[in-house]
PDB file of C-alpha atoms in Angstrom:
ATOM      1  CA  UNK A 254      15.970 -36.250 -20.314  1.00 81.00           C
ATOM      2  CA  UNK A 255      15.216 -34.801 -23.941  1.00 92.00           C
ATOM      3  CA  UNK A 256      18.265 -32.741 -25.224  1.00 95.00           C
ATOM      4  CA  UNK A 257      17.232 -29.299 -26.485  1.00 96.00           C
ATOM      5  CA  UNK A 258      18.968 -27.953 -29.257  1.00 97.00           C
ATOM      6  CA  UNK A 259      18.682 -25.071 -31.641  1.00 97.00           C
ATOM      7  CA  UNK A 260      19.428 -25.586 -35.389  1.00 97.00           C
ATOM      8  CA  UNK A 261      21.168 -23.238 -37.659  1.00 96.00           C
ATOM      9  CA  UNK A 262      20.764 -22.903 -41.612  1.00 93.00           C
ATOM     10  CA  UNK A 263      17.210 -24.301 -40.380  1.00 95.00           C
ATOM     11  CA  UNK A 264      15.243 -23.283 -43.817  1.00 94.00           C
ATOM     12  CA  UNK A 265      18.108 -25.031 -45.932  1.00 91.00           C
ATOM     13  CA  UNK A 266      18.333 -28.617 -47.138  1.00 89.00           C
ATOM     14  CA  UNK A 267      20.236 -29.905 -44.296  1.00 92.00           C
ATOM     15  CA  UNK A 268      18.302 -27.599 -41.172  1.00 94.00           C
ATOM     16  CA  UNK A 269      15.101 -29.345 -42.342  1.00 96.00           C
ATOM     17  CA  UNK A 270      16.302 -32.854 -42.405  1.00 96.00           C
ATOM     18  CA  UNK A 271      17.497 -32.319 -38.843  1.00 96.00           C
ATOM     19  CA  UNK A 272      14.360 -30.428 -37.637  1.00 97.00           C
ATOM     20  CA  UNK A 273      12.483 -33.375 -39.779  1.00 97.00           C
ATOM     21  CA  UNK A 274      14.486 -36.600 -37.633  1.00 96.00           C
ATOM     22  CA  UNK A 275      14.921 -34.389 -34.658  1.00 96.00           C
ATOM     23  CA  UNK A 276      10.994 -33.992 -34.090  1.00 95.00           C
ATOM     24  CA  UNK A 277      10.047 -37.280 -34.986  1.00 93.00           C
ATOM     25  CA  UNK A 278      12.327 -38.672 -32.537  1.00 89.00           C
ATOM     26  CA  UNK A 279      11.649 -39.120 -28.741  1.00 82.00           C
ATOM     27  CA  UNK A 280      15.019 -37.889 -27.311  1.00 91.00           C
ATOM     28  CA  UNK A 281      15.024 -34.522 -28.675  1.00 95.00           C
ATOM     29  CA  UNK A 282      13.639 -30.988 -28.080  1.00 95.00           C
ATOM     30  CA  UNK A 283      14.194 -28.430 -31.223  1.00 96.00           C
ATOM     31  CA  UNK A 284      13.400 -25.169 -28.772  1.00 96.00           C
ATOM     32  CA  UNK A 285      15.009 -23.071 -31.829  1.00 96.00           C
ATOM     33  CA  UNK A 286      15.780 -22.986 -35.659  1.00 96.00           C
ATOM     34  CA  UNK A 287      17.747 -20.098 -37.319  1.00 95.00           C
ATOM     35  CA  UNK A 288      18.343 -18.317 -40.220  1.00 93.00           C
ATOM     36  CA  UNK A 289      19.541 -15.149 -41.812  1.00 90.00           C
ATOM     37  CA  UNK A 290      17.842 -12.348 -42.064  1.00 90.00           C
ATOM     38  CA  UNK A 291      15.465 -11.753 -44.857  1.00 89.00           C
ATOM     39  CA  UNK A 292      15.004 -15.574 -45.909  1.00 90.00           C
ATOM     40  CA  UNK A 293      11.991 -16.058 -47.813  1.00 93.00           C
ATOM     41  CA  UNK A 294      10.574 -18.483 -45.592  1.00 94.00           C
ATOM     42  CA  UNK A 295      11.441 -16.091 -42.137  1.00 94.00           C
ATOM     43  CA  UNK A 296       8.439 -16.968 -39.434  1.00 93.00           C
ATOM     44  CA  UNK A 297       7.319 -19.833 -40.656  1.00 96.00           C
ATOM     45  CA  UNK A 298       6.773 -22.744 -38.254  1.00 95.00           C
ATOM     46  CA  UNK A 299       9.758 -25.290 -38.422  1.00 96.00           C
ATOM     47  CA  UNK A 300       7.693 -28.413 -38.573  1.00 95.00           C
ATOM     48  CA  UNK A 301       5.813 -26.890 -41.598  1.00 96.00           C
ATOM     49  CA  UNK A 302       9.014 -26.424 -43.439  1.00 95.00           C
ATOM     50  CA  UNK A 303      10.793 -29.841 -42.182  1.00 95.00           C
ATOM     51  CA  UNK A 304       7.542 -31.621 -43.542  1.00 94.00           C
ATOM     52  CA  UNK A 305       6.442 -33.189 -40.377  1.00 95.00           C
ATOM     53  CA  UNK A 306       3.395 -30.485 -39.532  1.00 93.00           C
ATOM     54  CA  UNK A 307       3.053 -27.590 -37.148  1.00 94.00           C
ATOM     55  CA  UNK A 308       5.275 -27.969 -34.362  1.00 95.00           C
ATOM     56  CA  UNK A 309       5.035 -24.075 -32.386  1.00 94.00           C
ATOM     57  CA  UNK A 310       8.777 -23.163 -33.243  1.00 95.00           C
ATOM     58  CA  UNK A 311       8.889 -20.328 -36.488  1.00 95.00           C
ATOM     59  CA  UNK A 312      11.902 -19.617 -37.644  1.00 95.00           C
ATOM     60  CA  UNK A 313      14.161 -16.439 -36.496  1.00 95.00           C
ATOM     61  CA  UNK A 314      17.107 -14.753 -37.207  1.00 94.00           C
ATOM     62  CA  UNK A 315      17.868 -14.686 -33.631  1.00 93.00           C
ATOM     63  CA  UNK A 316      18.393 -17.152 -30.542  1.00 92.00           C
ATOM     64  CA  UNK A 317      15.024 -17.004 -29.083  1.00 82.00           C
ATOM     65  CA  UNK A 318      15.217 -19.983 -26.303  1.00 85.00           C
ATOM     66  CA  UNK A 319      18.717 -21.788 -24.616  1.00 91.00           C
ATOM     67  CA  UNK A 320      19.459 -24.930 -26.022  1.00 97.00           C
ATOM     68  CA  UNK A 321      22.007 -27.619 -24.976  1.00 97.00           C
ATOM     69  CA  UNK A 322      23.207 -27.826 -27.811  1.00 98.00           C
ATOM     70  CA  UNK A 323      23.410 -25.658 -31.313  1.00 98.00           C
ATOM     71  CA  UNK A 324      23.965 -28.016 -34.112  1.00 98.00           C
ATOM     72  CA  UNK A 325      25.422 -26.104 -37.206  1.00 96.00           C
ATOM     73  CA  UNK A 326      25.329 -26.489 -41.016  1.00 90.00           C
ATOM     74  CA  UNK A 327      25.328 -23.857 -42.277  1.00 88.00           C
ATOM     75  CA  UNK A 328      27.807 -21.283 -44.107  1.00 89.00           C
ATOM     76  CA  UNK A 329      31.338 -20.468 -42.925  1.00 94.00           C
ATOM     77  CA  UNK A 330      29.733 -16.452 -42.017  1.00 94.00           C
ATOM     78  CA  UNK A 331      26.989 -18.226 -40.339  1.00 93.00           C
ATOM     79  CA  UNK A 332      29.509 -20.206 -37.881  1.00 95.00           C
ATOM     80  CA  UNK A 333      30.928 -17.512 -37.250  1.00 96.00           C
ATOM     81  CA  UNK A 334      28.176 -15.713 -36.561  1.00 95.00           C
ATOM     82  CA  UNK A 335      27.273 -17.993 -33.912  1.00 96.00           C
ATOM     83  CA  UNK A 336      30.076 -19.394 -32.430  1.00 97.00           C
ATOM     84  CA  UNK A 337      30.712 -16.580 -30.102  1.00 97.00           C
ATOM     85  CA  UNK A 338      27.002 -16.228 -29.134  1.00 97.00           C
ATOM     86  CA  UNK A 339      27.104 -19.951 -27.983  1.00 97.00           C
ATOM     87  CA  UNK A 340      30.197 -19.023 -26.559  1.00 97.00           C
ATOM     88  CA  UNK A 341      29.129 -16.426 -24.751  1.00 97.00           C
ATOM     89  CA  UNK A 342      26.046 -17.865 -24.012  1.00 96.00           C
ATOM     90  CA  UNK A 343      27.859 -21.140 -22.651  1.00 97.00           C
ATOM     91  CA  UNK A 344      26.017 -23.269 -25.527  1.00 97.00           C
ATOM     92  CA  UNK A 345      27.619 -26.574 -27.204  1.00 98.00           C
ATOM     93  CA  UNK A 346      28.471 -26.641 -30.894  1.00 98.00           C
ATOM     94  CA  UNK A 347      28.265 -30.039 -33.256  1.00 98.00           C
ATOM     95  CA  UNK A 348      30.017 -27.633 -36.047  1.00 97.00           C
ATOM     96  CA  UNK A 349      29.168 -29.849 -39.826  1.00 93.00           C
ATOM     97  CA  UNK A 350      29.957 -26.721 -41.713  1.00 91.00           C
ATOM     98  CA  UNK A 351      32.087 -27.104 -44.768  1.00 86.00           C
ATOM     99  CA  UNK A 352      34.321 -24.185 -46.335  1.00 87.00           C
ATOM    100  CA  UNK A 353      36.362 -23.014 -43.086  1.00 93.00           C
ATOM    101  CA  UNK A 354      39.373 -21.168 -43.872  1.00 93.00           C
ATOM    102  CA  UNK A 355      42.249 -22.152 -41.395  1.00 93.00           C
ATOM    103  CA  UNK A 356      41.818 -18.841 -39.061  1.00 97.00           C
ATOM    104  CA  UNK A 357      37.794 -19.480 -38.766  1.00 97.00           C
ATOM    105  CA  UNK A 358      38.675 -23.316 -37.869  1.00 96.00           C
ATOM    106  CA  UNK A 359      41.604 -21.748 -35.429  1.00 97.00           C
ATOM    107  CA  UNK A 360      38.571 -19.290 -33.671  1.00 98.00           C
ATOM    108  CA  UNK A 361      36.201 -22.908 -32.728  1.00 98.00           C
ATOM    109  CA  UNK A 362      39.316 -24.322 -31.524  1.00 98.00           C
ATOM    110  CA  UNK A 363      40.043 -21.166 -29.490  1.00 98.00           C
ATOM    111  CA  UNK A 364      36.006 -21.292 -28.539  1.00 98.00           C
ATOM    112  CA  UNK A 365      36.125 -24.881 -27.553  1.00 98.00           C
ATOM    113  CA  UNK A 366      38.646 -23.890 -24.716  1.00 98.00           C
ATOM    114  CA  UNK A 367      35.344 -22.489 -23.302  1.00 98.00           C
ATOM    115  CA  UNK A 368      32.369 -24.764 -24.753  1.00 98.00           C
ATOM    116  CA  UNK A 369      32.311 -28.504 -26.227  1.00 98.00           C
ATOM    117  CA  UNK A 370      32.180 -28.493 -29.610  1.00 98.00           C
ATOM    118  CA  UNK A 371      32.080 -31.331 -32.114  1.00 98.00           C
ATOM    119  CA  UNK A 372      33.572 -30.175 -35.178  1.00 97.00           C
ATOM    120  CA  UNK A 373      33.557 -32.684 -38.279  1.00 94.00           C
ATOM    121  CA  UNK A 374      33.511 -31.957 -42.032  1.00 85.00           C
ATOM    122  CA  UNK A 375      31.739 -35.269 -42.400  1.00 89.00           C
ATOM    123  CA  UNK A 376      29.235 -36.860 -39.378  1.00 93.00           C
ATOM    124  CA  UNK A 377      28.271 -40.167 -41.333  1.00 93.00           C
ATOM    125  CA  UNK A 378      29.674 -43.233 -39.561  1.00 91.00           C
ATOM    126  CA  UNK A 379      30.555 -45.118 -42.325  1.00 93.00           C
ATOM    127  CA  UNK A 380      33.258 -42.077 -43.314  1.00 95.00           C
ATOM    128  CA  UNK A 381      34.487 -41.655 -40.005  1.00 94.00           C
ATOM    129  CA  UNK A 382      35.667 -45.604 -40.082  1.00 94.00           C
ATOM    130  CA  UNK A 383      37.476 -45.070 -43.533  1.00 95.00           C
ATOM    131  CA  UNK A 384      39.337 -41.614 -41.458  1.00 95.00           C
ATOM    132  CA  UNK A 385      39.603 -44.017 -39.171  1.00 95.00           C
ATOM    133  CA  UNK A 386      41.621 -46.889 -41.565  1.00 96.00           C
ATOM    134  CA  UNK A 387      42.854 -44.763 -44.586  1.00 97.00           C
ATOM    135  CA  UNK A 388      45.823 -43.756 -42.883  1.00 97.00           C
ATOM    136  CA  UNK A 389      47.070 -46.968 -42.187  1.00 97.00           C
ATOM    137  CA  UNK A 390      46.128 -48.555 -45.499  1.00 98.00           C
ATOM    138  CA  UNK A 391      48.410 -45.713 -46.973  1.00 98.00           C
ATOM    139  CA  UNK A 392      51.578 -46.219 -44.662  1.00 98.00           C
ATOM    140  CA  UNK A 393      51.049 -50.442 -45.274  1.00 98.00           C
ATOM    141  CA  UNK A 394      50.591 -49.506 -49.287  1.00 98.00           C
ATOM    142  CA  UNK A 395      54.065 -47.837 -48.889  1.00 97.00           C
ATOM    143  CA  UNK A 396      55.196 -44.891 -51.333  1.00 96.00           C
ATOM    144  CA  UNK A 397      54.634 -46.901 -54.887  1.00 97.00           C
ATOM    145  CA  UNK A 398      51.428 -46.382 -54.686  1.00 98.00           C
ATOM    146  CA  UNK A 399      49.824 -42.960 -56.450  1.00 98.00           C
ATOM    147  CA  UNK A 400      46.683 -41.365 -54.586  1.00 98.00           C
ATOM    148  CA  UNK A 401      43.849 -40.009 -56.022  1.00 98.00           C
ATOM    149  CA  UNK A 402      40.881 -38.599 -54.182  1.00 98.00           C
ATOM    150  CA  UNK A 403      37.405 -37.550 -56.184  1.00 98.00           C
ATOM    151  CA  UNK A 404      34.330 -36.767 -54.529  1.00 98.00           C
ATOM    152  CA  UNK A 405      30.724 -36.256 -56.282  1.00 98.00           C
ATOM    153  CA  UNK A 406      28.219 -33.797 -54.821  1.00 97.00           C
ATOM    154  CA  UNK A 407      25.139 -32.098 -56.135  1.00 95.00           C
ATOM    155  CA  UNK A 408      25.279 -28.847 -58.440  1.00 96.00           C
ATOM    156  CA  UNK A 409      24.489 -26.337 -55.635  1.00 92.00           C
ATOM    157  CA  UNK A 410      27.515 -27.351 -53.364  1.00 92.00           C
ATOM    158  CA  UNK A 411      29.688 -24.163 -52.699  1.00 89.00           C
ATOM    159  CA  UNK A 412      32.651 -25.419 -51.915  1.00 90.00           C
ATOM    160  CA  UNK A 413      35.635 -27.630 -53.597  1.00 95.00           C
ATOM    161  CA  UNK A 414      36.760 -30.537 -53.067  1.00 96.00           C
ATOM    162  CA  UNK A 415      34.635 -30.931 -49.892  1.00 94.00           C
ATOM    163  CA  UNK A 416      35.260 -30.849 -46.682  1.00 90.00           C
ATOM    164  CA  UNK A 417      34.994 -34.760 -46.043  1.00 93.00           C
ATOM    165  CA  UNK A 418      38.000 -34.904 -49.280  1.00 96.00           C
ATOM    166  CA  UNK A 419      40.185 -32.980 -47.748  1.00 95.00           C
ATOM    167  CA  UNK A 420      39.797 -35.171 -44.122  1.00 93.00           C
ATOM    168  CA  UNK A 421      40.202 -37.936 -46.249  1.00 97.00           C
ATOM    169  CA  UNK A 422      43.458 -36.611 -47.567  1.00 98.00           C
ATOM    170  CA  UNK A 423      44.308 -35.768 -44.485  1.00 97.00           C
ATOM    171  CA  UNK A 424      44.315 -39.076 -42.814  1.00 97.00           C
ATOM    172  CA  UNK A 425      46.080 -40.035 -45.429  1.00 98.00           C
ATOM    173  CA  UNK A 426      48.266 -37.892 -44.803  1.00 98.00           C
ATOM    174  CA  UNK A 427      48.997 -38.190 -41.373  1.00 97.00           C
ATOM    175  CA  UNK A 428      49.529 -41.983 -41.739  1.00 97.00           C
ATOM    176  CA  UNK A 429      52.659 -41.354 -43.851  1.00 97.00           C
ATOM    177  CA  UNK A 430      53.744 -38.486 -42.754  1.00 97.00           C
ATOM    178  CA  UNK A 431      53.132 -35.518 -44.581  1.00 97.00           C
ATOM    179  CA  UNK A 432      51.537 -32.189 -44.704  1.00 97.00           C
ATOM    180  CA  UNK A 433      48.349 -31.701 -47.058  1.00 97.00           C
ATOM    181  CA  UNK A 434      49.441 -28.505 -48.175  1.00 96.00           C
ATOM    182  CA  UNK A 435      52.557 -29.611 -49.143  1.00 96.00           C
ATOM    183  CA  UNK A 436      50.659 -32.444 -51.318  1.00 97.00           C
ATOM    184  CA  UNK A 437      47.676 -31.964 -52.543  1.00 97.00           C
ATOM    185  CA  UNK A 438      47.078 -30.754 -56.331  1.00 96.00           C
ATOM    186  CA  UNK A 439      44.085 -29.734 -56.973  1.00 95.00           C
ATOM    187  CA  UNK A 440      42.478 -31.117 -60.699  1.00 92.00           C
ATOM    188  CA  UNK A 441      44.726 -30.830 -63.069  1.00 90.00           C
ATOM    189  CA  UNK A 442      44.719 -29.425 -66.668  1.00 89.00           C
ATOM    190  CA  UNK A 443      47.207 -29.132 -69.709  1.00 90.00           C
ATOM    191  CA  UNK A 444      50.472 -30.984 -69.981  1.00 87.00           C
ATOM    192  CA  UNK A 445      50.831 -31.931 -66.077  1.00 85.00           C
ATOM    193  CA  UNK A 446      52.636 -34.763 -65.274  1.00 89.00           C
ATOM    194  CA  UNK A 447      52.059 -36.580 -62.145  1.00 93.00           C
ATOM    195  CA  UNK A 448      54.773 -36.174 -59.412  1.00 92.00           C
ATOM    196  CA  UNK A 449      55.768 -39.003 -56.829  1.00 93.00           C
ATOM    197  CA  UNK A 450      54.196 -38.096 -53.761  1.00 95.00           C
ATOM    198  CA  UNK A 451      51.555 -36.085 -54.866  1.00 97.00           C
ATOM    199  CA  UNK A 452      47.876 -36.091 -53.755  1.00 98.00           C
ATOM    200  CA  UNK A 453      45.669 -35.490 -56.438  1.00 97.00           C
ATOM    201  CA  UNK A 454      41.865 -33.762 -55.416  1.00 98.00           C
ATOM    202  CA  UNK A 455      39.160 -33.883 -57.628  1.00 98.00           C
ATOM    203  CA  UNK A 456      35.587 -32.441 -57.682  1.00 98.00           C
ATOM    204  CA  UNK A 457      32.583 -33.232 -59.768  1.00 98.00           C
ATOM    205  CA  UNK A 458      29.418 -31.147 -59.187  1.00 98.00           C
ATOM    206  CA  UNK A 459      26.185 -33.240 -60.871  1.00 98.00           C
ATOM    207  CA  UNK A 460      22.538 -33.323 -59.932  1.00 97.00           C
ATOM    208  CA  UNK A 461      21.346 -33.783 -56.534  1.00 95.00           C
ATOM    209  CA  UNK A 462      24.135 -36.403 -55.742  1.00 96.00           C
ATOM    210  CA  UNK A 463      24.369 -36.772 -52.299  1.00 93.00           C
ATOM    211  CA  UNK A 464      27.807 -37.741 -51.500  1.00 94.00           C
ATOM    212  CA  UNK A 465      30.397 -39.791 -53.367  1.00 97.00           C
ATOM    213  CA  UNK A 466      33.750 -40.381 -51.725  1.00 98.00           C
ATOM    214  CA  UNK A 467      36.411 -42.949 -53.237  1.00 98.00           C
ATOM    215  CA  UNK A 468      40.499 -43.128 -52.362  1.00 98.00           C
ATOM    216  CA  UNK A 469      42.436 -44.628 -55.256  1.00 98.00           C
ATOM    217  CA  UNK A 470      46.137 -46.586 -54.504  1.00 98.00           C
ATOM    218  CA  UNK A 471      47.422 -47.653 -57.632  1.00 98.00           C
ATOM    219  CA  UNK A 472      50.774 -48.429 -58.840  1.00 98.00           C
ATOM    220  CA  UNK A 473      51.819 -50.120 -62.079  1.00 97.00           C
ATOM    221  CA  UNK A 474      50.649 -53.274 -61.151  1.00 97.00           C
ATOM    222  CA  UNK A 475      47.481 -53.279 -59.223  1.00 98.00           C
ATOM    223  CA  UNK A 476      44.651 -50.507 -57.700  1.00 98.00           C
ATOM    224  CA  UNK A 477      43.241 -50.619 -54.438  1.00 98.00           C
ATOM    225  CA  UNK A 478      40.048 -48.615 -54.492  1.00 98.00           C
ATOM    226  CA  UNK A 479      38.265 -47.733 -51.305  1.00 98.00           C
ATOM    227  CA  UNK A 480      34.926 -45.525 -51.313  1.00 97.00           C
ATOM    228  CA  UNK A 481      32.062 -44.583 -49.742  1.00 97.00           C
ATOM    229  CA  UNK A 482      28.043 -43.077 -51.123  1.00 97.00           C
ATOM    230  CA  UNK A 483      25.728 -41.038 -49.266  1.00 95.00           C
ATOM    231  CA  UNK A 484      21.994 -42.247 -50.457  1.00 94.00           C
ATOM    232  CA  UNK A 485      20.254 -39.788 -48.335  1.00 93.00           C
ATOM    233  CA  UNK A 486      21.326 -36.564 -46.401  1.00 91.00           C
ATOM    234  CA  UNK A 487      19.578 -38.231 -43.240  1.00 94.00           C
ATOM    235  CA  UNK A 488      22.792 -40.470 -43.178  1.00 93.00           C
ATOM    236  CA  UNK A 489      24.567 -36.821 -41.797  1.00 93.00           C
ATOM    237  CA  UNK A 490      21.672 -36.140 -39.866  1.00 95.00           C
ATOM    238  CA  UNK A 491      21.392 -39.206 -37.658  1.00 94.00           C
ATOM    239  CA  UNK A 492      25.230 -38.467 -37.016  1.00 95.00           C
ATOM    240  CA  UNK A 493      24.530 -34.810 -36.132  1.00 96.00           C
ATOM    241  CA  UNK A 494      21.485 -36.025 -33.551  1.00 96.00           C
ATOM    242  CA  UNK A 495      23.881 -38.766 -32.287  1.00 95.00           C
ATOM    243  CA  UNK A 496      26.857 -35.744 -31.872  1.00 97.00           C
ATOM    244  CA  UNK A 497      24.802 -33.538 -30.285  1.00 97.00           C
ATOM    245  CA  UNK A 498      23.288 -36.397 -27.512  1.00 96.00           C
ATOM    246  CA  UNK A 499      26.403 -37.474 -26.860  1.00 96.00           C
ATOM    247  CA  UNK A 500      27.933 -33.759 -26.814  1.00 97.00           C
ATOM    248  CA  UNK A 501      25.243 -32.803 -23.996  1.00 95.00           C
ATOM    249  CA  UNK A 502      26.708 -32.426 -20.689  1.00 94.00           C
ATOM    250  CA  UNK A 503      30.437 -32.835 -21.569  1.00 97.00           C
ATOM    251  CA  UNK A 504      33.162 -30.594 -20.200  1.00 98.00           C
ATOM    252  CA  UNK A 505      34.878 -27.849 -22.940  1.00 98.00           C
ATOM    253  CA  UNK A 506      36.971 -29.204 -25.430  1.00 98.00           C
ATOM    254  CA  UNK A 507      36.951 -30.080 -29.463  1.00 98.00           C
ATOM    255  CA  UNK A 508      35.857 -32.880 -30.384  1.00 98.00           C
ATOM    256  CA  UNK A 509      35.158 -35.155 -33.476  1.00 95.00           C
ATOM    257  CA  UNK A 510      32.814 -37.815 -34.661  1.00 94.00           C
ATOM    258  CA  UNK A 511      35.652 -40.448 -34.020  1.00 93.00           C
ATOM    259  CA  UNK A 512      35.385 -39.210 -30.214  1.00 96.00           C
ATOM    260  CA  UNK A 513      31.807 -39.564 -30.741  1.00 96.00           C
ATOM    261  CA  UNK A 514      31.975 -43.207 -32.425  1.00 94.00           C
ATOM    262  CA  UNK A 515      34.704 -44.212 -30.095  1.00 93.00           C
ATOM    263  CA  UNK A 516      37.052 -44.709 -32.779  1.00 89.00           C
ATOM    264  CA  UNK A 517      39.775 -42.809 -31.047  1.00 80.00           C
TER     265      UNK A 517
END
């Protein structure tokens, strides 16, 4: 049985990719694809846009059919725009959106009490095994060891660090037992020494860069470096398609990819 989903943020860089994969694959229907009002490419048939020719589904600023499953990247006003129509409309959520203040990721956690959602700031598999590890490779490293984070992404990238950073800080983190917000520091500038414990996030914005992710452990002896690159955005998609198949059909709750994976 095909899973039908609905994209959001269809007409951006991301939307088409999915509509792209999601058409040219055999275990998915795309019975919607959304975007806000007034987009230059409003009514336009999805498989034009995604590249793959005309597929019968134009583009709409509202949710024209039911799909299993709405599958999200789009800006943090556009999840919540939708959220509490899928809600409502008893709809699962794979959330990839980036740029969630705390209370808009405390409303999906309040929606998933009602819906499944799978919300993850990152869907590739290869960063969900380093969430997966980091933590541990941090509380084995042992408090010596200084921690840097930098992530690379291309110039039109809104928000900073990214989303998948900050998880990766996080996991951090949680295997040594601390709070982010208590840690983190973001760039630095002027006479700034480091402090022991600190976290230290750091953004570059260049190009069309994909996705560059590394974790440095150093201390004054040695430097672990762990990291991960993004060659295509279709590494996100696959792990959005493979979210929202496994999503399909499972009882409320939030979810991540590492439920997805099986990591957890």
């Amino acid at each position: 049985i095909m899973t039908k989903i609905g994209i959001t943020g269809a007409a951006g860089r991301m939307g088409r990719r999915i509509a792209a994969l999601a058409i040219e694959g055999e275990q998915f229907d795309v019975v919607a694809a959304m975007d806000i009002a007034g987009h230059a490419e409003m009514g336009k048939d999805i498989g034009e846009l995604a590249g793959v020719g005309a597929f019968g589904v134009a583009l709409d600023t509202e949710l024209a059919d039911t799909p299993d499953v709405v599958i999200d990247f789009s800006l943090p006003e556009g999840t919540m725009r939708w959220l509490p129509i899928c809600r409502e409309k008893g709809i699962a959520m794979v959330i990839g959106t980036t740029g969630l203040t705390e209370s808009q990721r405390a409303e999906i956690a309040d929606a998933a009490s009602e819906i499944p959602i799978v919300h993850a700031a990152n869907m590739s598999v290869g960063v969900n095994v380093l969430l997966k590890v980091l933590g541990d490779v941090a509380a084995a490293l042992g408090p010596d060891y200084d921690i840097e984070v930098s992530e690379t992404h291309h110039r039109f990238k809104q928000d900073a660090p990214s989303g998948t950073a900050i998880a990766l800080a996080r996991s951090i983190c949680d295997g040594i037992g601390k709070e982010y917000g208590e840690v983190a520091v973001l760039g630095r500038g002027g006479t700034c020494p480091r402090n022991p414990g600190e976290i230290g996030m750091h953004a570059l914005r260049v190009g069309d860069t994909v996705g560059e992710h590394t974790v440095h452990f150093g201390n004054l002896g040695e430097t672990v470096t762990i990291g991960h690159s993004a060659h295509t955005r279709d590494t996100f998609v696959r792990g959005a398609l493979r979210a929202a198949d496994w999503l399909n059909g499972k009882p409320a709750g939030l979810y991540d990819m590492q439920d997805v994976l099986g990591l957890r």
